């Protein structure tokens, strides 16, 4: 059974993600940072929440799975799918990030 997160908790996590994104990506241009934040915010909850919990909140994939009520394997797949979507959507905006670099930009 999926453990529902309260809307306030989700909003707090996203706010933390935006702050962490700005802090960890200081070397990025303002346009790139904004594109990353907007693109991450544009993912649906299923794609965004595992990325936020794993990269910005520092939870393990297993902890993330427990928090959202899914297996670690499903968390890993959702993170990979979310990163793929981020790369594709950022690319459409003219921002390129390799498969190896995108997680570094997030964390």
CSV table of C-alpha atoms in Angstrom, one decimal:
chain,number,residue,atom,x,y,z
A,1,UNK,CA,0.0,0.0,0.0
A,2,UNK,CA,1.3,3.4,-1.0
A,3,UNK,CA,2.1,5.8,1.9
A,4,UNK,CA,0.6,9.1,0.9
A,5,UNK,CA,2.6,12.2,1.6
A,6,UNK,CA,0.6,15.3,2.7
A,7,UNK,CA,0.5,18.1,0.2
A,8,UNK,CA,2.4,20.3,2.7
A,9,UNK,CA,5.2,17.8,3.0
A,10,UNK,CA,5.5,17.5,-0.8
A,11,UNK,CA,5.6,21.3,-1.0
A,12,UNK,CA,8.3,21.4,1.6
A,13,UNK,CA,10.3,18.8,-0.2
A,14,UNK,CA,10.1,20.7,-3.4
A,15,UNK,CA,11.1,23.9,-1.7
A,16,UNK,CA,14.1,22.1,-0.3
A,17,UNK,CA,14.9,20.8,-3.7
A,18,UNK,CA,14.9,24.2,-5.2
A,19,UNK,CA,17.2,25.6,-2.5
A,20,UNK,CA,19.5,22.6,-2.8
A,21,UNK,CA,19.5,22.9,-6.6
A,22,UNK,CA,20.5,26.5,-6.4
A,23,UNK,CA,23.2,25.8,-3.8
A,24,UNK,CA,24.8,22.7,-5.4
A,25,UNK,CA,24.7,24.1,-8.9
A,26,UNK,CA,26.3,27.5,-8.2
A,27,UNK,CA,28.7,27.0,-11.1
A,28,UNK,CA,25.7,26.8,-13.5
A,29,UNK,CA,24.4,29.8,-15.3
A,30,UNK,CA,21.2,31.4,-14.0
A,31,UNK,CA,19.4,30.2,-17.2
A,32,UNK,CA,20.6,26.6,-16.8
A,33,UNK,CA,19.7,26.6,-13.1
A,34,UNK,CA,16.2,27.9,-13.8
A,35,UNK,CA,15.7,25.4,-16.6
A,36,UNK,CA,16.7,22.6,-14.3
A,37,UNK,CA,14.4,23.8,-11.5
A,38,UNK,CA,11.5,24.3,-13.9
A,39,UNK,CA,12.0,21.0,-15.6
A,40,UNK,CA,12.2,19.1,-12.4
A,41,UNK,CA,9.1,20.8,-11.1
A,42,UNK,CA,7.4,19.8,-14.4
A,43,UNK,CA,7.8,16.1,-13.7
A,44,UNK,CA,4.8,14.3,-12.3
A,45,UNK,CA,4.9,13.2,-8.6
A,46,UNK,CA,5.9,9.6,-9.5
A,47,UNK,CA,9.0,10.8,-11.4
A,48,UNK,CA,9.9,13.9,-9.3
A,49,UNK,CA,9.4,12.6,-5.7
A,50,UNK,CA,12.0,9.8,-5.8
A,51,UNK,CA,14.6,12.2,-7.4
A,52,UNK,CA,13.9,14.8,-4.8
A,53,UNK,CA,14.1,12.4,-1.9
A,54,UNK,CA,17.2,10.6,-3.2
A,55,UNK,CA,19.3,13.5,-4.5
A,56,UNK,CA,18.1,16.5,-2.4
A,57,UNK,CA,17.0,14.9,0.9
A,58,UNK,CA,19.8,12.4,0.9
A,59,UNK,CA,17.6,9.3,1.5
A,60,UNK,CA,18.8,5.9,0.2
A,61,UNK,CA,16.7,4.3,-2.5
A,62,UNK,CA,15.5,1.8,0.2
A,63,UNK,CA,14.4,4.7,2.5
A,64,UNK,CA,12.8,6.5,-0.4
A,65,UNK,CA,10.8,3.3,-1.2
A,66,UNK,CA,9.6,2.9,2.4
A,67,UNK,CA,8.6,6.6,2.5
A,68,UNK,CA,6.5,6.4,-0.7
A,69,UNK,CA,5.4,2.8,-0.3
A,70,UNK,CA,7.2,1.1,-3.2
A,71,UNK,CA,10.1,-1.3,-3.5
A,72,UNK,CA,13.7,-0.2,-3.8
A,73,UNK,CA,13.8,-1.6,-7.3
A,74,UNK,CA,10.8,0.5,-8.4
A,75,UNK,CA,12.5,3.6,-6.8
A,76,UNK,CA,15.6,2.9,-8.9
A,77,UNK,CA,13.5,2.5,-12.1
A,78,UNK,CA,11.5,5.7,-11.3
A,79,UNK,CA,14.8,7.7,-10.7
A,80,UNK,CA,16.2,6.4,-13.9
A,81,UNK,CA,13.1,7.2,-15.9
A,82,UNK,CA,12.9,10.7,-14.2
A,83,UNK,CA,16.5,11.4,-15.1
A,84,UNK,CA,15.9,10.3,-18.7
A,85,UNK,CA,12.9,12.7,-18.9
A,86,UNK,CA,14.9,15.5,-17.4
A,87,UNK,CA,17.7,15.0,-19.9
A,88,UNK,CA,15.2,14.9,-22.8
A,89,UNK,CA,13.3,18.0,-21.6
A,90,UNK,CA,16.4,20.0,-20.8
A,91,UNK,CA,17.8,19.0,-24.2
A,92,UNK,CA,14.6,20.4,-25.8
A,93,UNK,CA,15.4,23.7,-24.0
A,94,UNK,CA,19.0,23.7,-25.3
A,95,UNK,CA,20.6,22.5,-22.0
A,96,UNK,CA,22.7,19.4,-22.5
A,97,UNK,CA,23.7,17.1,-19.7
A,98,UNK,CA,25.3,13.7,-20.0
A,99,UNK,CA,24.0,10.6,-18.2
A,100,UNK,CA,26.8,11.0,-15.8
A,101,UNK,CA,26.6,14.7,-15.3
A,102,UNK,CA,22.9,15.1,-14.6
A,103,UNK,CA,22.9,13.4,-11.2
A,104,UNK,CA,25.9,15.7,-10.2
A,105,UNK,CA,23.9,18.7,-11.2
A,106,UNK,CA,21.0,17.5,-9.0
A,107,UNK,CA,23.1,16.6,-6.0
